[in-house]
mmCIF file of C-alpha atoms in Angstrom:
data_model
loop_
_atom_site.group_PDB
_atom_site.id
_atom_site.type_symbol
_atom_site.label_atom_id
_atom_site.label_comp_id
_atom_site.label_asym_id
_atom_site.label_seq_id
_atom_site.Cartn_x
_atom_site.Cartn_y
_atom_site.Cartn_z
ATOM 1 C CA MET Y 1 -33.671 -10.999 7.799
ATOM 2 C CA ILE Y 2 -33.872 -14.507 8.647
ATOM 3 C CA SER Y 3 -30.793 -16.529 8.570
ATOM 4 C CA GLU Y 4 -30.197 -19.817 7.123
ATOM 5 C CA PHE Y 5 -29.998 -21.475 10.623
ATOM 6 C CA MET Y 6 -33.248 -20.154 11.870
ATOM 7 C CA MET Y 7 -34.769 -20.731 8.353
ATOM 8 C CA ARG Y 8 -33.658 -24.465 8.911
ATOM 9 C CA ILE Y 9 -35.060 -24.708 12.563
ATOM 10 C CA VAL Y 10 -38.598 -23.539 11.351
ATOM 11 C CA LEU Y 11 -39.115 -25.750 8.537
ATOM 12 C CA SER Y 12 -37.811 -28.722 10.823
ATOM 13 C CA PHE Y 13 -40.613 -27.720 13.118
ATOM 14 C CA VAL Y 14 -43.144 -27.590 10.555
ATOM 15 C CA LEU Y 15 -42.171 -31.056 9.328
ATOM 16 C CA GLY Y 16 -41.891 -32.274 12.706
ATOM 17 C CA VAL Y 17 -45.432 -31.394 13.942
ATOM 18 C CA THR Y 18 -47.046 -32.258 10.890
ATOM 19 C CA ALA Y 19 -45.221 -35.658 9.944
ATOM 20 C CA PHE Y 20 -45.135 -37.123 13.773
ATOM 21 C CA PRO Y 21 -48.908 -36.816 14.863
ATOM 22 C CA ALA Y 22 -49.431 -39.108 11.822
ATOM 23 C CA LEU Y 23 -47.424 -41.839 13.690
ATOM 24 C CA ALA Y 24 -49.231 -41.771 16.792
ATOM 25 C CA GLU Y 25 -52.579 -42.651 18.194
ATOM 26 C CA ASP Y 26 -53.051 -40.223 20.674
ATOM 27 C CA PRO Y 27 -50.613 -37.233 19.604
ATOM 28 C CA LYS Y 28 -50.257 -34.134 22.095
ATOM 29 C CA PHE Y 29 -49.282 -30.564 21.318
ATOM 30 C CA SER Y 30 -48.171 -28.517 24.023
ATOM 31 C CA GLY Y 31 -46.841 -24.949 24.838
ATOM 32 C CA ARG Y 32 -45.465 -22.554 27.135
ATOM 33 C CA VAL Y 33 -44.843 -18.704 27.069
ATOM 34 C CA GLN Y 34 -43.122 -16.685 29.803
ATOM 35 C CA VAL Y 35 -43.322 -12.782 30.063
ATOM 36 C CA ARG Y 36 -40.663 -11.807 32.501
ATOM 37 C CA SER Y 37 -39.439 -8.415 34.133
ATOM 38 C CA VAL Y 38 -36.145 -7.685 35.686
ATOM 39 C CA VAL Y 39 -34.854 -5.084 38.004
ATOM 40 C CA ASP Y 40 -31.411 -5.179 38.925
ATOM 41 C CA GLN Y 41 -29.782 -3.052 41.642
ATOM 42 C CA HIS Y 42 -25.881 -3.039 42.104
ATOM 43 C CA ASP Y 43 -23.288 -0.286 43.070
ATOM 44 C CA ASP Y 44 -26.357 2.090 43.593
ATOM 45 C CA GLU Y 45 -27.526 1.440 39.936
ATOM 46 C CA THR Y 46 -30.782 0.208 38.909
ATOM 47 C CA HIS Y 47 -31.229 -1.323 35.816
ATOM 48 C CA GLY Y 48 -34.727 -2.951 34.625
ATOM 49 C CA HIS Y 49 -35.955 -4.694 31.319
ATOM 50 C CA LEU Y 50 -38.804 -7.082 29.681
ATOM 51 C CA LEU Y 51 -38.022 -10.174 28.034
ATOM 52 C CA VAL Y 52 -39.444 -13.269 26.862
ATOM 53 C CA PRO Y 53 -37.104 -16.189 28.249
ATOM 54 C CA ARG Y 54 -39.351 -19.215 26.893
ATOM 55 C CA ALA Y 55 -41.548 -19.346 24.363
ATOM 56 C CA ARG Y 56 -41.940 -23.112 23.396
ATOM 57 C CA PHE Y 57 -44.303 -25.399 21.203
ATOM 58 C CA ALA Y 58 -43.653 -29.093 21.472
ATOM 59 C CA ALA Y 59 -45.236 -32.420 19.706
ATOM 60 C CA SER Y 60 -45.170 -35.397 21.536
ATOM 61 C CA ALA Y 61 -46.454 -39.004 22.029
ATOM 62 C CA LYS Y 62 -46.748 -42.132 24.275
ATOM 63 C CA ASP Y 63 -47.755 -44.563 21.721
ATOM 64 C CA ALA Y 64 -46.392 -44.051 18.197
ATOM 65 C CA PHE Y 65 -46.970 -46.918 16.062
ATOM 66 C CA GLY Y 66 -49.680 -48.356 18.481
ATOM 67 C CA ARG Y 67 -46.116 -50.001 19.981
ATOM 68 C CA GLY Y 68 -45.886 -47.772 23.204
ATOM 69 C CA VAL Y 69 -43.157 -45.797 21.528
ATOM 70 C CA GLY Y 70 -42.876 -42.657 22.696
ATOM 71 C CA TYR Y 71 -41.135 -39.304 21.126
ATOM 72 C CA LYS Y 72 -40.760 -35.301 21.649
ATOM 73 C CA PHE Y 73 -39.897 -32.251 19.373
ATOM 74 C CA GLN Y 74 -39.691 -28.964 20.955
ATOM 75 C CA ILE Y 75 -38.500 -25.791 19.695
ATOM 76 C CA ASP Y 76 -37.725 -22.734 21.900
ATOM 77 C CA PHE Y 77 -38.630 -19.182 20.328
ATOM 78 C CA GLY Y 78 -37.474 -17.596 23.524
ATOM 79 C CA LYS Y 79 -34.915 -14.615 24.162
ATOM 80 C CA GLY Y 80 -35.101 -13.711 20.826
ATOM 81 C CA LYS Y 81 -33.994 -16.722 18.682
ATOM 82 C CA ALA Y 82 -35.082 -19.790 17.407
ATOM 83 C CA GLY Y 83 -33.545 -23.206 18.870
ATOM 84 C CA LEU Y 84 -34.039 -26.820 19.275
ATOM 85 C CA LYS Y 85 -34.632 -27.916 22.420
ATOM 86 C CA ASP Y 86 -35.943 -31.824 22.433
ATOM 87 C CA PHE Y 87 -35.812 -34.232 19.449
ATOM 88 C CA TYR Y 88 -35.878 -37.706 20.689
ATOM 89 C CA VAL Y 89 -37.492 -41.230 20.761
ATOM 90 C CA ASP Y 90 -38.668 -43.335 23.835
ATOM 91 C CA VAL Y 91 -38.508 -46.796 23.184
ATOM 92 C CA PRO Y 92 -39.743 -49.609 25.051
ATOM 93 C CA LEU Y 93 -37.265 -52.948 25.510
ATOM 94 C CA PHE Y 94 -38.576 -55.179 28.077
ATOM 95 C CA ASP Y 95 -42.491 -54.494 28.933
ATOM 96 C CA ARG Y 96 -42.605 -56.326 32.190
ATOM 97 C CA LYS Y 97 -39.583 -55.111 33.570
ATOM 98 C CA GLY Y 98 -40.399 -51.787 32.192
ATOM 99 C CA VAL Y 99 -37.003 -50.897 30.538
ATOM 100 C CA ARG Y 100 -36.879 -48.305 27.928
ATOM 101 C CA LEU Y 101 -34.064 -46.748 25.805
ATOM 102 C CA TRP Y 102 -34.075 -43.430 25.296
ATOM 103 C CA LEU Y 103 -32.199 -41.611 22.583
ATOM 104 C CA GLY Y 104 -31.623 -38.174 20.587
ATOM 105 C CA GLN Y 105 -31.409 -34.814 22.048
ATOM 106 C CA GLY Y 106 -32.925 -33.776 25.565
ATOM 107 C CA LYS Y 107 -32.149 -33.418 29.179
ATOM 108 C CA LYS Y 108 -29.572 -35.409 30.716
ATOM 109 C CA PRO Y 109 -30.629 -37.634 33.943
ATOM 110 C CA PHE Y 110 -28.803 -35.651 36.253
ATOM 111 C CA GLY Y 111 -30.085 -33.551 38.993
ATOM 112 C CA ARG Y 112 -33.629 -32.965 40.218
ATOM 113 C CA GLN Y 113 -33.644 -29.064 40.010
ATOM 114 C CA GLN Y 114 -32.681 -29.187 36.226
ATOM 115 C CA LEU Y 115 -34.902 -32.171 35.544
ATOM 116 C CA THR Y 116 -37.612 -30.125 36.767
ATOM 117 C CA SER Y 117 -39.488 -28.511 34.201
ATOM 118 C CA SER Y 118 -38.980 -24.276 34.122
ATOM 119 C CA GLY Y 119 -42.781 -24.082 34.049
ATOM 120 C CA ARG Y 120 -43.231 -26.427 37.368
ATOM 121 C CA LEU Y 121 -41.052 -24.094 39.786
ATOM 122 C CA ALA Y 122 -42.080 -22.617 42.824
ATOM 123 C CA LEU Y 123 -39.492 -19.583 42.183
ATOM 124 C CA VAL Y 124 -39.334 -17.643 38.761
ATOM 125 C CA ASP Y 125 -36.261 -19.452 37.972
ATOM 126 C CA ARG Y 126 -33.764 -21.857 39.216
ATOM 127 C CA ALA Y 127 -30.745 -21.738 41.588
ATOM 128 C CA PHE Y 128 -27.196 -20.491 40.256
ATOM 129 C CA THR Y 129 -26.182 -24.140 41.357
ATOM 130 C CA ASP Y 130 -28.247 -25.497 38.243
ATOM 131 C CA LYS Y 131 -25.706 -23.683 35.837
ATOM 132 C CA LEU Y 132 -22.677 -24.818 38.234
ATOM 133 C CA SER Y 133 -24.046 -28.467 37.835
ATOM 134 C CA GLY Y 134 -23.180 -28.808 34.029
ATOM 135 C CA ALA Y 135 -26.307 -30.221 33.659
ATOM 136 C CA GLY Y 136 -28.762 -29.488 30.665
ATOM 137 C CA ARG Y 137 -29.588 -30.928 27.324
ATOM 138 C CA ASP Y 138 -27.092 -33.011 25.123
ATOM 139 C CA VAL Y 139 -27.518 -35.618 22.199
ATOM 140 C CA GLY Y 140 -26.980 -39.231 23.351
ATOM 141 C CA LEU Y 141 -29.036 -42.190 24.723
ATOM 142 C CA TYR Y 142 -29.614 -43.804 27.842
ATOM 143 C CA LEU Y 143 -31.550 -46.796 29.637
ATOM 144 C CA HIS Y 144 -34.237 -46.075 32.284
ATOM 145 C CA ASN Y 145 -37.350 -47.096 33.862
ATOM 146 C CA ARG Y 146 -39.486 -44.057 33.574
ATOM 147 C CA PHE Y 147 -37.832 -42.448 36.405
ATOM 148 C CA SER Y 148 -39.569 -39.126 35.939
ATOM 149 C CA LYS Y 149 -42.504 -40.720 36.837
ATOM 150 C CA SER Y 150 -41.118 -41.097 40.423
ATOM 151 C CA PRO Y 151 -41.468 -45.012 40.675
ATOM 152 C CA ARG Y 152 -40.707 -46.443 44.052
ATOM 153 C CA PHE Y 153 -37.110 -47.068 42.634
ATOM 154 C CA GLU Y 154 -35.709 -45.010 39.468
ATOM 155 C CA TRP Y 155 -32.893 -45.222 37.649
ATOM 156 C CA ALA Y 156 -30.978 -44.249 34.123
ATOM 157 C CA PHE Y 157 -27.853 -44.965 32.995
ATOM 158 C CA GLY Y 158 -26.470 -43.767 29.602
ATOM 159 C CA LEU Y 159 -23.676 -41.993 27.246
ATOM 160 C CA PHE Y 160 -24.027 -38.503 25.993
ATOM 161 C CA ASN Y 161 -21.502 -36.372 23.983
ATOM 162 C CA GLY Y 162 -20.751 -34.269 26.546
ATOM 163 C CA THR Y 163 -20.634 -31.150 24.500
ATOM 164 C CA GLY Y 164 -24.433 -29.593 24.796
ATOM 165 C CA ALA Y 165 -27.192 -29.489 22.689
ATOM 166 C CA ASN Y 166 -27.195 -28.410 19.211
ATOM 167 C CA THR Y 167 -23.529 -29.157 18.669
ATOM 168 C CA VAL Y 168 -21.277 -31.650 16.484
ATOM 169 C CA PRO Y 169 -18.050 -32.875 18.174
ATOM 170 C CA ASP Y 170 -15.005 -32.960 16.313
ATOM 171 C CA HIS Y 171 -13.805 -35.989 18.169
ATOM 172 C CA ALA Y 172 -15.704 -38.931 20.405
ATOM 173 C CA GLU Y 173 -15.199 -38.476 24.147
ATOM 174 C CA PRO Y 174 -18.487 -39.746 25.579
ATOM 175 C CA GLN Y 175 -19.816 -38.604 28.952
ATOM 176 C CA LEU Y 176 -21.483 -41.457 31.100
ATOM 177 C CA VAL Y 177 -24.276 -40.057 33.100
ATOM 178 C CA ALA Y 178 -26.222 -41.944 35.632
ATOM 179 C CA ARG Y 179 -28.937 -41.219 38.265
ATOM 180 C CA VAL Y 180 -30.689 -43.625 40.683
ATOM 181 C CA GLY Y 181 -33.444 -42.730 43.369
ATOM 182 C CA TYR Y 182 -35.876 -43.837 45.916
ATOM 183 C CA ASN Y 183 -39.472 -42.514 46.290
ATOM 184 C CA HIS Y 184 -41.677 -43.372 49.051
ATOM 185 C CA GLY Y 185 -45.661 -42.540 48.747
ATOM 186 C CA LYS Y 186 -47.409 -41.176 45.378
ATOM 187 C CA ILE Y 187 -45.328 -38.155 44.711
ATOM 188 C CA LYS Y 188 -44.540 -35.817 41.814
ATOM 189 C CA GLY Y 189 -41.018 -35.694 42.568
ATOM 190 C CA TYR Y 190 -40.196 -33.406 39.626
ATOM 191 C CA SER Y 191 -42.536 -30.573 40.423
ATOM 192 C CA GLU Y 192 -42.065 -28.356 43.108
ATOM 193 C CA GLY Y 193 -44.493 -27.229 45.635
ATOM 194 C CA ASP Y 194 -47.415 -29.524 47.238
ATOM 195 C CA LEU Y 195 -50.429 -28.504 45.145
ATOM 196 C CA LYS Y 196 -51.790 -32.318 45.773
ATOM 197 C CA GLY Y 197 -51.600 -32.318 49.471
ATOM 198 C CA GLY Y 198 -51.855 -35.492 51.248
ATOM 199 C CA ALA Y 199 -49.816 -37.300 53.714
ATOM 200 C CA LEU Y 200 -45.864 -37.554 53.978
ATOM 201 C CA ARG Y 201 -44.022 -38.129 50.522
ATOM 202 C CA PHE Y 202 -40.538 -37.845 49.312
ATOM 203 C CA GLY Y 203 -37.763 -38.885 47.374
ATOM 204 C CA LEU Y 204 -34.080 -39.026 47.405
ATOM 205 C CA GLY Y 205 -31.800 -39.223 44.367
ATOM 206 C CA ALA Y 206 -28.501 -39.219 42.856
ATOM 207 C CA SER Y 207 -26.622 -38.340 39.830
ATOM 208 C CA VAL Y 208 -22.996 -38.542 38.725
ATOM 209 C CA MET Y 209 -21.327 -37.449 35.102
ATOM 210 C CA HIS Y 210 -18.033 -38.695 34.016
ATOM 211 C CA ILE Y 211 -15.799 -39.125 31.163
ATOM 212 C CA PRO Y 212 -14.543 -42.404 31.192
ATOM 213 C CA GLY Y 213 -10.384 -42.296 31.356
ATOM 214 C CA SER Y 214 -10.408 -38.689 32.941
ATOM 215 C CA GLU Y 215 -9.012 -38.105 36.215
ATOM 216 C CA SER Y 216 -10.365 -34.454 36.687
ATOM 217 C CA ASP Y 217 -13.751 -34.706 35.380
ATOM 218 C CA LEU Y 218 -16.317 -35.802 37.897
ATOM 219 C CA LYS Y 219 -19.540 -34.384 38.445
ATOM 220 C CA ALA Y 220 -21.653 -35.808 41.405
ATOM 221 C CA GLU Y 221 -25.109 -34.474 42.866
ATOM 222 C CA VAL Y 222 -27.444 -35.847 45.777
ATOM 223 C CA ASP Y 223 -30.888 -34.505 46.046
ATOM 224 C CA PHE Y 224 -34.238 -34.812 47.838
ATOM 225 C CA VAL Y 225 -37.982 -33.663 47.925
ATOM 226 C CA ALA Y 226 -40.228 -34.001 50.750
ATOM 227 C CA LYS Y 227 -44.012 -32.866 50.738
ATOM 228 C CA ALA Y 228 -47.254 -33.403 53.169
ATOM 229 C CA HIS Y 229 -50.161 -31.312 53.564
ATOM 230 C CA GLY Y 230 -49.108 -28.591 51.348
ATOM 231 C CA PHE Y 231 -45.482 -28.160 52.580
ATOM 232 C CA ALA Y 232 -42.891 -29.014 50.344
ATOM 233 C CA ALA Y 233 -39.138 -28.597 50.741
ATOM 234 C CA THR Y 234 -36.500 -29.664 48.039
ATOM 235 C CA GLY Y 235 -32.768 -29.544 47.840
ATOM 236 C CA GLY Y 236 -29.361 -30.518 46.717
ATOM 237 C CA PHE Y 237 -25.822 -30.687 47.050
ATOM 238 C CA PHE Y 238 -23.164 -30.663 43.994
ATOM 239 C CA PHE Y 239 -19.656 -31.767 43.590
ATOM 240 C CA ASP Y 240 -17.341 -30.859 40.602
ATOM 241 C CA ASP Y 241 -14.089 -31.915 40.346
ATOM 242 C CA GLY Y 242 -13.569 -30.683 36.478
ATOM 243 C CA ASP Y 243 -9.982 -29.073 35.686
ATOM 244 C CA ASN Y 244 -8.631 -30.298 38.861
ATOM 245 C CA GLU Y 245 -10.824 -27.570 41.128
ATOM 246 C CA ASN Y 246 -12.706 -29.058 43.417
ATOM 247 C CA THR Y 247 -16.263 -27.077 43.552
ATOM 248 C CA GLN Y 248 -19.035 -27.657 45.799
ATOM 249 C CA SER Y 249 -22.237 -25.753 46.418
ATOM 250 C CA TYR Y 250 -25.743 -26.180 47.672
ATOM 251 C CA HIS Y 251 -28.983 -24.806 47.264
ATOM 252 C CA MET Y 252 -32.429 -25.340 49.932
ATOM 253 C CA GLU Y 253 -36.067 -24.264 49.269
ATOM 254 C CA VAL Y 254 -39.297 -24.492 50.979
ATOM 255 C CA SER Y 255 -42.836 -23.733 50.097
ATOM 256 C CA LYS Y 256 -46.230 -24.079 51.528
ATOM 257 C CA VAL Y 257 -49.955 -23.880 49.258
ATOM 258 C CA PHE Y 258 -52.383 -21.397 50.835
ATOM 259 C CA GLY Y 259 -55.416 -22.009 48.505
ATOM 260 C CA HIS Y 260 -54.067 -20.442 45.175
ATOM 261 C CA TRP Y 261 -51.210 -18.829 46.563
ATOM 262 C CA LEU Y 262 -47.738 -20.457 47.230
ATOM 263 C CA PRO Y 263 -44.760 -18.671 49.114
ATOM 264 C CA ALA Y 264 -41.421 -20.096 48.285
ATOM 265 C CA LEU Y 265 -37.841 -19.191 49.863
ATOM 266 C CA ARG Y 266 -34.844 -20.419 48.806
ATOM 267 C CA TYR Y 267 -31.139 -20.460 49.802
ATOM 268 C CA ALA Y 268 -28.387 -21.534 47.759
ATOM 269 C CA ASP Y 269 -24.399 -20.898 48.524
ATOM 270 C CA GLY Y 270 -20.866 -21.962 46.933
ATOM 271 C CA ILE Y 271 -19.033 -23.908 49.987
ATOM 272 C CA SER Y 272 -15.831 -24.098 48.040
ATOM 273 C CA GLY Y 273 -14.735 -22.938 44.503
ATOM 274 C CA THR Y 274 -17.249 -20.270 44.199
ATOM 275 C CA GLU Y 275 -18.051 -17.462 46.635
ATOM 276 C CA LYS Y 276 -21.367 -16.973 45.028
ATOM 277 C CA SER Y 277 -24.533 -16.963 47.153
ATOM 278 C CA GLU Y 278 -28.086 -16.409 46.943
ATOM 279 C CA PHE Y 279 -31.176 -15.851 49.152
ATOM 280 C CA ARG Y 280 -34.457 -15.570 47.237
ATOM 281 C CA VAL Y 281 -38.334 -15.241 48.499
ATOM 282 C CA GLY Y 282 -41.008 -15.289 46.163
ATOM 283 C CA LEU Y 283 -44.880 -15.809 46.245
ATOM 284 C CA THR Y 284 -46.580 -17.719 43.076
ATOM 285 C CA ARG Y 285 -50.129 -16.722 42.272
ATOM 286 C CA LEU Y 286 -51.582 -20.097 40.852
ATOM 287 C CA MET Y 287 -54.638 -19.798 38.400
ATOM 288 C CA LYS Y 288 -54.598 -23.183 36.755
ATOM 289 C CA ALA Y 289 -51.802 -25.337 38.858
ATOM 290 C CA HIS Y 290 -48.549 -24.664 37.398
ATOM 291 C CA LYS Y 291 -49.998 -24.110 34.115
ATOM 292 C CA TYR Y 292 -51.378 -20.718 34.173
ATOM 293 C CA LYS Y 293 -49.785 -18.508 37.054
ATOM 294 C CA TYR Y 294 -47.866 -15.106 38.122
ATOM 295 C CA GLN Y 295 -45.033 -15.014 39.913
ATOM 296 C CA ALA Y 296 -42.960 -12.340 41.735
ATOM 297 C CA SER Y 297 -39.634 -13.096 43.962
ATOM 298 C CA TYR Y 298 -36.899 -10.788 45.755
ATOM 299 C CA GLY Y 299 -33.361 -11.973 45.044
ATOM 300 C CA LEU Y 300 -30.131 -10.778 47.197
ATOM 301 C CA ILE Y 301 -26.789 -12.224 45.577
ATOM 302 C CA ASP Y 302 -23.881 -12.159 47.068
ATOM 303 C CA GLY Y 303 -25.057 -10.296 49.733
ATOM 304 C CA GLU Y 304 -24.693 -7.244 47.533
ATOM 305 C CA GLU Y 305 -27.076 -7.147 44.582
ATOM 306 C CA GLN Y 306 -30.492 -7.062 44.593
ATOM 307 C CA GLN Y 307 -32.874 -8.496 42.014
ATOM 308 C CA VAL Y 308 -36.790 -8.326 41.871
ATOM 309 C CA LEU Y 309 -38.308 -10.596 39.075
ATOM 310 C CA GLY Y 310 -42.060 -10.751 37.915
ATOM 311 C CA GLN Y 311 -43.327 -13.376 35.495
ATOM 312 C CA LEU Y 312 -46.445 -14.664 33.914
ATOM 313 C CA GLN Y 313 -46.448 -17.777 32.300
ATOM 314 C CA LEU Y 314 -49.097 -19.350 29.920
ATOM 315 C CA ALA Y 315 -48.953 -22.800 29.200
ATOM 316 C CA PHE Y 316 -51.410 -25.871 27.521
#
């Protein structure tokens, strides 16, 4: 029996995709489905299963009302449940200076790994450092200069609830989130792998999250991406001083395009506060860039657990 919550989500989705396009000159519908196989081996025991980690549909536009107002509404039916992922508007404030105001629910401007779509990864999924970072979706607002398009200087500054997506906090304790970066060359800084090729391009970024007045809730990271002639490298270093525990971790990843094939290698490790480590190697068959692809990877976690992942992605 369908729960009341799921019915509300589905109803909101139907209203969104029918009402929002009427506001835009050029509405866009998009979706992504990932079907994944997982095989884990640990302590001489092997377990395997299939799942659909993501099944998303979105309605968006860049020019609602004919005034450059953007919006996005995205719902996810993955993992056997419905949930709201994104619902926000993006309003131009000072056109000549490129300043915009984003407000609603969506990803906080923190960390290149998290800001890179799960559909544009060189390996099946993100490194474990992503969950340790405390990044992800939340409700809030921020000023920015279209940083996701990788302009020469990118920036975003805002406030969020700090309680995560689809939540209603019982008291106000806003979280400050900020990101700045520098990009050299026409680089897609939030897409893994050098699918376009060309001369050296790179991007450097840094992000911070902090609850004003708190002495032990600082999260920070620095990251980079570099691409040249089919080669790509990306990585990040994370620092978390939450609950008076100093946690540091990092990940590094390299890949190289060979025609329609994209092999990739990643290593992630906890420097302090966590003993977790991850070594992963994978191969992607690109059938229509990142939109239509098959990925397989082998991972060695904590030097003991072995994991084999396979994933087919269809996106439009």
